[in-house]
XYZ file of C-alpha atoms in Angstrom:
704
model
C 13.872 6.509 20.486
C 13.400 3.500 18.281
C 15.722 0.803 16.787
C 15.800 -0.362 13.750
C 17.654 -3.827 12.880
C 15.978 -5.838 11.080
C 17.259 -4.063 7.455
C 19.892 -1.539 7.105
C 20.515 -0.311 11.194
C 18.336 2.558 11.885
C 17.541 5.133 14.427
C 14.743 6.897 15.127
C 14.503 10.160 17.537
C 11.223 9.725 18.968
C 9.394 12.274 16.782
C 9.879 9.671 14.186
C 12.912 11.178 12.325
C 16.144 9.356 11.252
C 19.307 9.984 13.773
C 22.513 10.344 11.780
C 25.022 7.810 12.925
C 27.617 8.411 9.842
C 30.919 7.149 11.521
C 31.061 3.280 10.286
C 33.208 2.513 13.837
C 30.198 4.135 15.983
C 27.523 2.537 14.271
C 29.539 -0.712 14.792
C 29.390 0.244 18.144
C 25.813 0.846 18.558
C 25.259 -2.585 16.950
C 27.141 -4.412 19.250
C 25.118 -2.949 22.062
C 22.329 -4.069 20.409
C 22.726 -7.475 20.353
C 22.739 -7.079 23.993
C 20.190 -4.446 24.774
C 19.352 -3.465 28.472
C 22.750 -4.962 29.653
C 25.652 -4.476 30.092
C 28.737 -5.104 27.354
C 32.726 -4.778 29.323
C 34.958 -2.655 27.465
C 37.326 -6.003 26.752
C 34.363 -7.531 25.698
C 33.930 -4.191 23.218
C 37.651 -4.153 21.771
C 37.297 -7.904 20.999
C 34.129 -7.495 19.149
C 35.224 -4.469 17.373
C 39.328 -4.972 16.483
C 39.328 -8.720 16.844
C 42.849 -9.944 17.353
C 44.048 -6.211 15.849
C 43.205 -3.662 18.683
C 44.133 -0.201 18.580
C 47.601 1.259 20.141
C 45.253 2.402 23.094
C 42.232 0.178 22.690
C 40.331 1.456 26.371
C 40.933 5.337 25.016
C 39.840 4.878 21.476
C 36.948 3.077 23.068
C 35.599 5.912 25.216
C 36.412 8.109 22.335
C 33.684 6.170 19.679
C 31.103 5.923 22.851
C 31.020 9.789 23.310
C 30.336 10.253 19.815
C 27.469 7.136 20.114
C 26.488 9.263 23.096
C 26.429 12.403 21.275
C 23.977 11.123 18.561
C 22.402 9.183 20.434
C 21.609 12.018 22.831
C 18.359 14.091 22.393
C 17.648 17.735 23.957
C 16.665 18.440 26.973
C 16.681 13.866 27.449
C 19.558 11.901 29.304
C 22.166 9.841 26.791
C 20.379 6.104 26.566
C 24.356 4.986 26.808
C 24.942 4.649 30.270
C 28.747 3.365 31.743
C 29.106 1.036 34.121
C 32.220 0.019 35.922
C 33.457 -2.968 33.894
C 31.779 -1.328 30.530
C 28.725 0.423 28.434
C 24.898 -0.732 28.816
C 22.241 0.602 25.741
C 19.135 1.412 27.884
C 16.348 0.918 26.045
C 12.863 0.735 26.198
C 11.148 -3.256 25.755
C 9.943 -2.144 22.666
C 12.274 -0.418 21.331
C 14.105 -2.218 19.268
C 12.174 -3.777 16.585
C 13.888 -7.589 16.536
C 12.487 -7.508 20.290
C 8.890 -6.274 18.448
C 9.715 -9.296 16.063
C 10.087 -11.724 18.639
C 7.113 -10.382 20.839
C 4.951 -10.598 18.124
C 5.421 -14.405 16.995
C 5.549 -15.430 20.184
C 1.285 -13.728 20.101
C 1.241 -15.605 17.488
C 1.903 -18.849 18.276
C -0.264 -18.473 21.469
C -3.075 -17.570 19.169
C -2.598 -21.004 16.965
C -2.318 -23.193 20.604
C -5.863 -21.852 21.132
C -7.219 -22.778 17.388
C -7.167 -18.842 16.411
C -5.791 -19.512 12.624
C -7.001 -15.818 11.661
C -5.185 -14.246 14.527
C -1.935 -16.327 14.569
C -1.936 -15.137 10.628
C -2.264 -11.926 11.199
C 0.111 -11.231 13.806
C 2.908 -13.460 12.005
C 2.298 -10.799 8.801
C 2.481 -7.758 11.647
C 5.753 -9.243 12.722
C 6.814 -10.144 8.770
C 5.928 -6.911 7.925
C 8.833 -5.426 10.632
C 12.050 -6.624 8.077
C 13.167 -4.614 5.841
C 16.619 -6.588 4.681
C 19.670 -8.399 6.145
C 19.429 -7.959 9.806
C 22.243 -4.980 10.725
C 22.601 -4.233 7.060
C 25.495 -2.114 6.357
C 27.653 -2.269 8.967
C 30.100 -4.438 9.163
C 31.362 -7.942 9.482
C 32.001 -8.896 13.521
C 31.349 -11.627 15.131
C 28.713 -10.558 17.723
C 26.418 -9.194 14.416
C 27.195 -12.725 12.472
C 25.709 -14.808 15.497
C 22.849 -12.425 15.898
C 21.814 -11.971 12.110
C 22.424 -16.016 11.727
C 19.691 -16.042 14.693
C 17.105 -14.062 13.446
C 17.108 -14.894 10.180
C 16.668 -18.726 11.137
C 13.559 -16.941 13.871
C 12.144 -15.474 10.553
C 12.433 -18.424 8.421
C 10.416 -20.104 11.318
C 7.696 -17.593 11.340
C 7.730 -17.640 7.528
C 6.667 -21.546 8.199
C 4.321 -21.012 11.182
C 2.178 -17.893 8.849
C 2.083 -20.367 5.576
C 0.876 -23.461 7.768
C -1.373 -20.492 9.355
C -2.731 -19.367 5.512
C -3.104 -23.054 4.866
C -5.923 -23.459 7.351
C -7.515 -20.527 6.264
C -7.269 -21.835 2.714
C -5.228 -19.611 1.409
C -3.367 -22.118 -0.755
C -3.914 -21.244 -4.197
C -1.444 -18.033 -3.337
C 0.843 -20.255 -1.198
C 1.286 -23.174 -3.941
C 3.521 -20.666 -6.026
C 4.805 -18.552 -2.960
C 6.598 -21.088 -1.580
C 8.349 -22.989 -4.158
C 10.516 -20.003 -4.621
C 10.926 -19.727 -0.867
C 11.282 -23.803 -1.001
C 13.864 -24.099 -3.863
C 15.948 -21.600 -1.679
C 16.310 -23.570 1.351
C 15.704 -26.773 0.255
C 16.105 -29.021 2.845
C 13.946 -27.655 5.657
C 11.212 -30.385 6.207
C 9.085 -27.902 7.562
C 8.636 -25.530 4.685
C 8.764 -28.293 2.405
C 5.308 -29.858 4.167
C 3.860 -27.050 3.394
C 4.847 -26.151 0.253
C 2.911 -29.492 -0.648
C 0.477 -29.717 1.253
C -0.009 -26.488 -0.731
C 0.106 -27.962 -4.142
C -2.036 -30.990 -3.504
C -4.606 -28.400 -1.900
C -4.637 -26.925 -5.351
C -5.160 -29.839 -7.207
C -1.432 -29.954 -8.113
C -0.601 -33.492 -6.989
C 2.063 -34.664 -9.616
C 4.260 -31.746 -8.454
C 3.549 -32.665 -4.996
C 4.453 -35.911 -4.985
C 7.617 -34.436 -7.564
C 8.467 -32.310 -4.773
C 8.236 -34.974 -1.863
C 10.759 -37.431 -4.155
C 13.259 -34.755 -4.846
C 14.062 -33.995 -1.015
C 14.156 -37.475 -0.506
C 16.773 -37.837 -2.967
C 18.637 -34.599 -2.302
C 18.293 -36.017 1.487
C 19.814 -39.117 1.076
C 22.404 -37.512 -1.301
C 23.457 -34.908 0.837
C 22.725 -35.786 4.344
C 22.393 -39.745 4.024
C 18.780 -39.246 5.570
C 15.043 -40.618 4.502
C 12.781 -37.297 5.180
C 11.204 -37.220 8.691
C 8.401 -39.377 9.896
C 6.260 -35.811 9.919
C 7.367 -35.196 5.970
C 6.824 -39.120 4.990
C 3.524 -39.070 6.831
C 2.636 -36.283 4.655
C 3.219 -38.183 1.748
C 0.856 -40.724 2.541
C -1.508 -38.606 2.970
C -1.430 -36.851 -0.427
C -1.406 -40.389 -1.965
C -4.692 -41.461 -0.216
C -6.101 -38.229 -1.088
C -6.684 -38.165 2.727
C -9.895 -35.834 2.991
C -8.007 -34.596 6.621
C -5.015 -32.713 4.866
C -8.267 -30.366 3.622
C -8.353 -27.013 5.860
C -11.129 -26.865 8.626
C -11.876 -23.175 6.459
C -13.663 -24.007 3.396
C -11.535 -23.629 0.692
C -12.035 -20.855 -1.696
C -13.202 -18.846 1.497
C -12.604 -15.512 2.105
C -10.406 -14.504 4.860
C -11.182 -11.475 7.344
C -9.442 -8.121 5.844
C -6.821 -7.384 8.250
C -7.674 -3.126 7.800
C -10.595 -1.448 6.988
C -11.432 0.042 3.900
C -11.156 3.613 3.229
C -12.508 5.955 0.793
C -15.026 3.353 -1.248
C -18.214 3.886 0.449
C -20.236 5.107 -2.675
C -18.180 2.559 -5.071
C -19.473 -0.471 -2.270
C -23.278 0.898 -2.582
C -22.498 0.716 -6.262
C -21.252 -2.193 -7.113
C -24.034 -4.093 -4.880
C -26.454 -2.664 -6.981
C -25.034 -3.908 -9.990
C -24.872 -6.948 -8.793
C -28.695 -7.330 -7.910
C -28.962 -6.381 -11.211
C -26.550 -8.378 -13.495
C -25.320 -11.970 -13.040
C -21.995 -10.929 -13.727
C -20.070 -8.146 -12.977
C -16.184 -7.365 -13.375
C -14.370 -4.682 -12.065
C -11.681 -3.292 -14.432
C -8.662 -0.693 -13.031
C -4.932 -0.456 -13.075
C -2.753 -2.726 -11.143
C -3.047 -1.148 -7.218
C -6.146 0.700 -7.538
C -7.900 -1.779 -5.123
C -10.248 -3.949 -7.191
C -9.890 -6.862 -4.938
C -10.467 -4.836 -1.906
C -13.220 -3.991 -2.673
C -14.408 -6.638 -4.261
C -13.977 -8.712 -1.013
C -16.228 -5.688 0.705
C -18.729 -5.682 -1.574
C -18.735 -9.940 -1.231
C -18.763 -9.179 2.347
C -22.085 -6.902 2.148
C -23.685 -8.803 -0.615
C -22.847 -12.163 0.498
C -25.459 -12.827 2.903
C -28.251 -12.556 1.147
C -26.764 -15.797 -1.296
C -28.219 -18.868 0.981
C -25.303 -20.738 -0.723
C -22.564 -18.222 0.713
C -19.665 -16.913 -1.439
C -16.692 -18.218 -2.948
C -13.663 -16.732 -4.137
C -10.863 -18.138 -6.121
C -7.806 -16.351 -7.105
C -6.687 -16.822 -10.863
C -3.140 -14.884 -9.839
C -0.130 -16.308 -8.302
C 2.335 -16.759 -11.170
C -0.235 -18.922 -13.517
C 1.219 -19.407 -17.173
C -0.797 -16.580 -19.897
C -2.185 -19.193 -21.495
C -0.840 -19.503 -25.431
C -3.377 -17.410 -28.265
C -5.866 -18.997 -29.985
C -9.062 -20.934 -29.445
C -9.417 -22.100 -25.465
C -10.919 -25.610 -24.869
C -13.164 -24.470 -21.737
C -13.255 -28.606 -21.253
C -10.029 -28.532 -19.203
C -8.341 -25.224 -18.206
C -6.606 -23.619 -15.534
C -9.457 -21.731 -14.319
C -11.803 -25.217 -14.261
C -9.059 -26.653 -12.071
C -9.078 -23.765 -9.811
C -12.954 -23.646 -9.316
C -12.705 -27.297 -8.365
C -10.220 -27.062 -6.220
C -11.494 -24.348 -4.510
C -15.292 -26.012 -4.570
C -14.256 -29.790 -3.408
C -14.839 -30.766 -7.180
C -12.687 -33.611 -8.917
C -12.720 -34.302 -12.430
C -13.519 -37.849 -11.427
C -16.639 -36.777 -9.995
C -17.876 -37.155 -13.491
C -17.907 -38.707 -16.731
C -18.170 -35.748 -19.154
C -15.081 -34.036 -17.009
C -13.919 -31.345 -14.898
C -16.239 -28.416 -16.177
C -19.249 -31.414 -16.345
C -18.782 -31.616 -12.478
C -18.670 -27.734 -12.156
C -22.215 -27.770 -13.831
C -23.238 -30.142 -11.721
C -22.687 -28.655 -8.871
C -23.682 -25.119 -9.141
C -26.325 -25.732 -10.865
C -28.533 -25.830 -7.632
C -26.484 -23.483 -5.515
C -27.773 -19.893 -5.460
C -23.626 -18.657 -4.712
C -22.094 -15.476 -4.802
C -18.644 -16.089 -7.191
C -15.356 -14.217 -6.337
C -13.480 -14.904 -9.564
C -10.382 -12.813 -8.691
C -7.324 -11.448 -11.071
C -9.041 -12.797 -14.221
C -6.751 -10.413 -16.483
C -4.299 -13.632 -16.334
C -6.251 -15.889 -17.690
C -8.520 -14.153 -19.360
C -9.553 -16.515 -22.272
C -10.428 -19.258 -20.151
C -12.267 -17.372 -17.434
C -14.809 -15.739 -19.767
C -15.046 -19.275 -21.450
C -15.205 -21.127 -17.633
C -17.872 -17.983 -16.764
C -20.151 -18.420 -19.831
C -21.052 -21.867 -19.553
C -21.308 -21.713 -15.724
C -23.866 -19.126 -16.134
C -25.509 -20.549 -18.788
C -25.652 -24.438 -16.469
C -26.171 -22.541 -12.851
C -29.516 -20.076 -12.986
C -28.417 -19.171 -9.385
C -24.558 -18.071 -10.155
C -23.676 -14.725 -9.447
C -20.337 -13.430 -10.861
C -17.970 -10.491 -9.535
C -14.794 -10.701 -11.268
C -11.960 -8.471 -10.916
C -9.436 -7.710 -13.639
C -7.246 -5.506 -15.818
C -9.669 -6.053 -18.758
C -13.315 -6.906 -19.250
C -14.190 -10.495 -20.011
C -16.046 -9.283 -22.583
C -19.283 -11.667 -22.530
C -22.761 -10.366 -23.188
C -24.958 -9.098 -20.096
C -21.439 -8.318 -18.793
C -21.647 -4.954 -16.253
C -17.479 -3.346 -16.595
C -16.972 -0.924 -13.907
C -14.153 0.650 -13.479
C -12.661 1.114 -9.694
C -10.945 4.490 -10.075
C -8.003 6.051 -8.163
C -8.692 7.141 -4.390
C -10.523 11.041 -3.829
C -8.097 13.101 -2.345
C -9.367 13.677 0.807
C -9.577 9.888 0.936
C -6.318 9.132 -0.277
C -4.842 11.288 2.080
C -6.557 9.454 4.728
C -5.481 6.203 4.020
C -2.090 7.176 4.049
C -2.686 8.482 7.348
C -3.486 5.140 8.378
C -1.233 2.915 7.263
C 1.415 5.473 8.481
C 0.575 5.083 11.804
C -0.518 1.518 11.436
C 3.937 1.419 10.280
C 4.702 4.797 13.080
C 2.538 4.664 16.102
C 1.973 8.258 16.604
C 2.046 9.728 13.389
C -0.438 12.001 12.660
C -1.053 14.541 9.434
C -0.408 18.294 10.981
C -0.050 21.289 9.773
C 3.619 21.239 8.803
C 3.417 18.034 7.320
C 0.163 18.500 5.402
C 1.399 19.435 2.499
C 4.182 16.799 1.651
C 1.323 13.982 2.516
C -1.469 15.466 -0.013
C 1.808 15.963 -2.829
C 2.572 12.449 -1.930
C -1.408 10.878 -2.507
C -1.232 13.056 -5.732
C 2.126 12.330 -7.389
C 1.454 8.381 -6.631
C -2.058 8.690 -8.439
C -3.974 8.288 -5.442
C -3.289 4.459 -6.027
C -3.981 3.026 -2.524
C -1.299 0.038 -2.823
C 1.336 3.075 -3.934
C 0.063 4.769 -0.754
C 0.385 1.487 1.377
C 4.390 0.895 0.093
C 4.605 4.695 0.614
C 3.986 5.146 3.957
C 6.063 2.136 5.511
C 8.376 4.077 4.507
C 7.707 7.411 6.884
C 9.491 5.079 9.633
C 12.868 5.428 8.135
C 12.040 8.101 5.916
C 9.809 11.001 7.686
C 7.056 12.472 4.987
C 9.016 15.297 3.555
C 12.272 13.334 2.933
C 9.490 10.656 1.044
C 7.827 13.564 -0.825
C 11.401 14.771 -1.941
C 12.194 11.759 -3.188
C 9.653 10.274 -5.569
C 11.446 11.036 -9.000
C 13.021 7.882 -8.256
C 9.839 5.999 -6.433
C 10.933 2.183 -8.381
C 13.970 2.044 -5.409
C 12.067 3.929 -2.938
C 8.781 2.186 -2.626
C 9.415 -1.687 -2.296
C 9.166 -4.188 0.737
C 5.386 -4.788 1.052
C 3.623 -7.104 3.503
C 4.606 -10.213 3.740
C 1.631 -12.682 2.223
C 1.185 -10.568 -0.500
C 1.445 -11.646 -3.839
C 4.969 -10.937 -5.479
C 2.942 -8.800 -7.620
C 2.261 -6.618 -4.930
C 5.402 -6.081 -3.098
C 6.614 -3.404 -4.991
C 6.007 -0.370 -7.440
C 7.691 -1.837 -10.222
C 6.207 -5.290 -9.764
C 2.404 -3.621 -9.783
C 3.067 -2.218 -13.083
C 5.304 -4.403 -14.485
C 2.185 -7.479 -14.137
C 0.433 -5.295 -16.420
C 3.249 -4.358 -18.371
C 4.151 -8.165 -18.754
C 0.658 -9.113 -19.959
C 0.300 -6.446 -23.087
C 1.257 -7.319 -26.691
C 3.735 -6.102 -28.384
C 1.539 -2.963 -30.295
C 0.305 -2.054 -27.161
C 3.713 -1.780 -25.421
C 5.000 0.111 -28.087
C 2.296 2.954 -27.727
C 2.477 2.798 -24.209
C 5.840 4.103 -23.956
C 6.048 6.299 -26.577
C 3.137 7.914 -25.063
C 6.041 9.149 -22.260
C 7.446 11.674 -24.005
C 3.811 13.789 -23.918
C 3.376 15.953 -21.551
C 0.310 17.066 -19.368
C -1.960 14.598 -21.949
C -2.498 14.551 -25.812
C -5.475 14.096 -28.127
C -5.850 11.328 -30.820
C -3.839 13.756 -33.641
C -1.349 14.000 -31.579
C -0.605 10.491 -30.616
C -1.143 9.102 -34.435
C 1.583 12.170 -36.003
C 4.230 11.494 -33.315
C 3.531 7.058 -32.204
C 2.665 6.035 -35.103
C 4.620 3.853 -37.719
C 4.427 1.958 -40.674
C 3.860 -1.222 -38.657
C 0.360 -0.535 -37.258
C -2.083 1.536 -36.731
C -2.499 3.503 -33.273
C -6.505 3.596 -32.713
C -6.944 0.175 -31.792
C -3.567 -0.548 -29.528
C -4.809 2.774 -27.823
C -8.522 1.888 -27.261
C -6.841 -1.791 -25.625
C -4.545 0.493 -22.896
C -7.537 2.445 -22.048
C -9.872 -1.016 -21.613
C -6.849 -2.217 -19.389
C -6.810 1.308 -16.930
C -3.109 2.070 -18.043
C -4.804 5.140 -20.020
C -7.511 7.367 -19.044
C -9.139 9.008 -22.151
C -10.540 12.614 -20.231
C -13.877 13.929 -22.393
C -13.859 17.744 -22.573
C -16.137 19.483 -20.164
C -17.939 21.756 -22.864
C -20.258 19.803 -25.207
C -19.361 21.417 -28.095
C -15.436 20.739 -27.511
C -16.292 17.049 -26.860
C -18.381 16.914 -30.339
C -15.303 18.637 -32.261
C -12.183 17.755 -30.499
C -13.009 14.205 -28.690
C -11.478 12.898 -25.465
C -8.055 14.025 -24.421
C -5.776 11.330 -23.374
C -3.375 10.632 -20.112
C -0.623 8.753 -18.705
C -0.954 8.327 -14.577
C 2.646 9.668 -13.650
C 3.645 6.466 -12.038
C 2.688 4.614 -15.145
C 4.688 7.610 -16.974
C 7.499 7.062 -15.094
C 7.873 3.329 -15.961
C 7.527 3.893 -19.720
C 9.477 6.237 -19.258
C 12.269 4.044 -18.371
C 11.210 1.717 -21.361
C 11.152 4.099 -23.823
C 14.846 4.574 -23.038
C 15.633 0.555 -23.300
C 13.788 0.738 -26.677
C 16.487 3.333 -28.189
C 13.551 5.272 -29.628
C 13.784 8.113 -27.303
C 15.787 10.574 -29.209
C 13.175 9.973 -32.348
C 9.794 10.253 -30.605
C 11.661 13.614 -28.861
C 12.286 14.989 -32.462
C 8.865 13.762 -33.479
C 7.368 15.545 -30.511
C 9.126 18.445 -31.273
C 7.703 18.799 -34.935
C 4.110 18.155 -34.183
C 4.063 20.659 -31.932
C 6.004 23.286 -33.932
C 3.952 22.460 -36.933
C 0.607 22.872 -34.696
C 2.479 26.272 -32.751
C 2.994 27.492 -36.489
C -0.802 26.963 -37.268
C -1.883 28.630 -34.263
C 0.291 31.386 -35.333
C -1.908 32.293 -37.958
C -4.870 31.134 -35.912
C -5.138 33.610 -32.996
C -4.830 36.169 -35.814
C -8.004 35.718 -37.514
C -11.613 35.059 -36.216
C -10.886 31.636 -34.952
C -8.567 33.234 -32.463
C -10.931 32.290 -29.697
C -11.178 28.403 -30.380
C -7.076 28.514 -31.347
C -5.911 30.404 -28.033
C -8.062 27.236 -26.179
C -6.386 24.704 -28.194
C -2.564 25.910 -27.443
C -4.039 26.037 -23.928
C -4.503 22.427 -23.711
C -0.975 21.860 -25.208
C 0.497 24.666 -23.390
C 1.988 21.607 -21.360
C 3.657 19.815 -24.237
C 4.637 22.720 -26.344
C 6.532 23.747 -23.032
C 8.060 20.228 -22.996
C 8.489 20.424 -26.651
C 10.387 23.408 -26.299
C 12.437 23.276 -23.238
C 13.925 19.845 -24.443
C 15.048 21.277 -27.916
C 17.165 23.503 -25.621
C 18.068 21.242 -23.478
C 19.223 18.888 -26.748
C 21.012 22.056 -27.956
C 19.035 21.820 -30.684
C 18.860 25.602 -31.413
C 16.630 25.943 -35.023
C 14.616 23.523 -33.652
C 14.431 25.492 -30.555
C 14.262 29.068 -32.016
C 11.322 28.138 -34.671
C 9.183 26.526 -31.773
C 9.660 30.112 -29.618
C 9.104 32.201 -32.649
C 5.618 30.319 -34.207
C 4.675 30.412 -30.047
C 4.826 34.514 -30.195
C 1.587 35.852 -30.436
C 0.340 33.267 -28.360
C 2.203 34.671 -25.573
C 1.581 38.077 -26.737
C -2.203 36.990 -26.694
C -2.535 35.366 -22.930
C 0.098 38.503 -21.391
C 2.925 35.893 -20.761
C 5.840 38.330 -21.952
C 7.851 36.981 -19.094
C 7.707 33.409 -20.276
C 8.210 34.547 -23.747
C 11.150 36.549 -23.272
C 12.952 33.424 -21.331
C 11.865 31.333 -23.768
C 13.702 33.132 -27.168
C 16.439 34.293 -25.377
C 16.862 30.837 -24.136
C 16.609 29.654 -28.132
C 18.261 32.291 -29.175
C 21.325 31.261 -27.024
C 21.591 27.472 -28.376
C 20.965 29.120 -31.623
C 24.503 30.632 -31.251
C 22.620 34.534 -31.985
C 22.930 36.961 -29.789
C 19.661 38.110 -27.732
C 17.744 40.788 -28.906
C 17.573 42.490 -25.518
C 13.780 41.918 -25.354
C 13.306 42.974 -28.647
C 10.574 41.274 -30.900
C 11.663 38.053 -32.960
C 10.398 38.230 -36.474
C 6.910 36.979 -36.674
C 5.700 38.010 -33.304
C 4.074 40.430 -32.017
């Protein structure tokens, strides 16, 4: 049995399923016993903690009743109760590692030992594992009890200390670019924590943002003087002097821009690694594109690990994410952009190293090198990234660039490879591995294999979504998790600490892509969510087009950004006449349906969708009775999802005329395909909402 207190109070049975402790009073008793897990708590103290100065009429009897109910809730079949009576009180018997707060303390202690031994990578890994145990405020949802307030405050302080320690470890590993933005919000929330502010200022300086670092120090100095009447401590003051002096000792021992060792094995990407490695042998610029969460960065890191050994000057990684503002539209000046600045910080190149400025200094530095540059998350700075890469590739013949982006850089000679979702078997293997990490002992069995397969399919086999889902297995189990995926954006939150904010929730992953779209791309993407089971170009133009713009251009760009998938028909003749079919991944469709409703366009789009597919069905009703019958049957087969959705939507909206017209038009199609039960049911539903009596199975006018 395990007890989770670093968030909503949760009890897990030995098989990992949540145990129900429904009564608030019993949960409060459990929480107090957990603050002293393994030690007896006197009955007098329990009464005082639970009721304060207003005990019940019979406090001893009421306490005994609660203890009895807690024993029933926690006792598993064939096992002894973990709640024991002692001569003066009660004790909750737990294994040393059964409470997540205890495991958190163990991991942070091991992390500090690793740091003292000089192993910053192990220190960071242990701290990430410790912080991943947190799922909210400690003892959330239990109540405001003195013992819990004290325990929660102590745990919150320990968590902040671990966050500070992780920041220091990551600085030593060269992760200052991501940290410089992540720590800004945290320092604002805890403005007087000098250790946290020191990590933020050092990260800013290492990222080439000296002015912001100095301004941050001055802001803290003024605040300390005004609120506490003190100056910054000696460590922070020394850091300030070192920043002013550009002290080289501030730089990490691990080279800036170097790659940290992955903390987990890459699952299911062996063929992809081989393919991208071959592309890098033949091209100096390879860009990995794909949807958010598909694993572009992780794949690029694995490829860089493989091919970097063949580069005499190794590999440098520069992350362009981390909350940098997108550049204004228009011409890009390559003489001084955010990409060049980050490259300079990663390579130790300063603007004053060359009279020609930073870009010229970068050219000079890279010209003699044979280096692989991994340029990650280019989409947010696509213009400056493309311009800078073009300049550097021209100046440095030994330079090879591996970029990740939601869209290609668009440069001559660029090889673009779209990272696909995992294969179903690989997705299930990844989910099982990550669920096993979060819930030791988890395994895919005959009892849960179908639920695991459903989770993987419905999450579009995207690695990040699967990892977020796997972290929920500990609290929900796979069957409840699969049943709740309709609410995936509220369910899949709380990604591992140390990830960029855009990767910590499923919604944030899609938000990141959405925010990068132009207005016409957003309009088309949200409108495409009205379709079911894909669409063709004619459908997109008929339903989604308007007088303000055309459909083809935005649709092509959405395909380039992997937010829409274009699938060519398997039959060559069909491909020549019908063209590709477009689909939205289920997660993107769920997100854009919300956006469609927010835009107030849902009713209009549903009406246009119904009109388009009714017209198609009416043309098909004539077509299936003529020489083109085979072709029309196949076309109606392809659109059966949209036809069904249009009909069900009309019935749901009580649009009797629309529902009846579409159902009548589909009569011959259902008859020729032998779908008579569906025909009778659908015609009956349409007649019911149209206000006409059902005809006892008789064919409607125009039907077979």
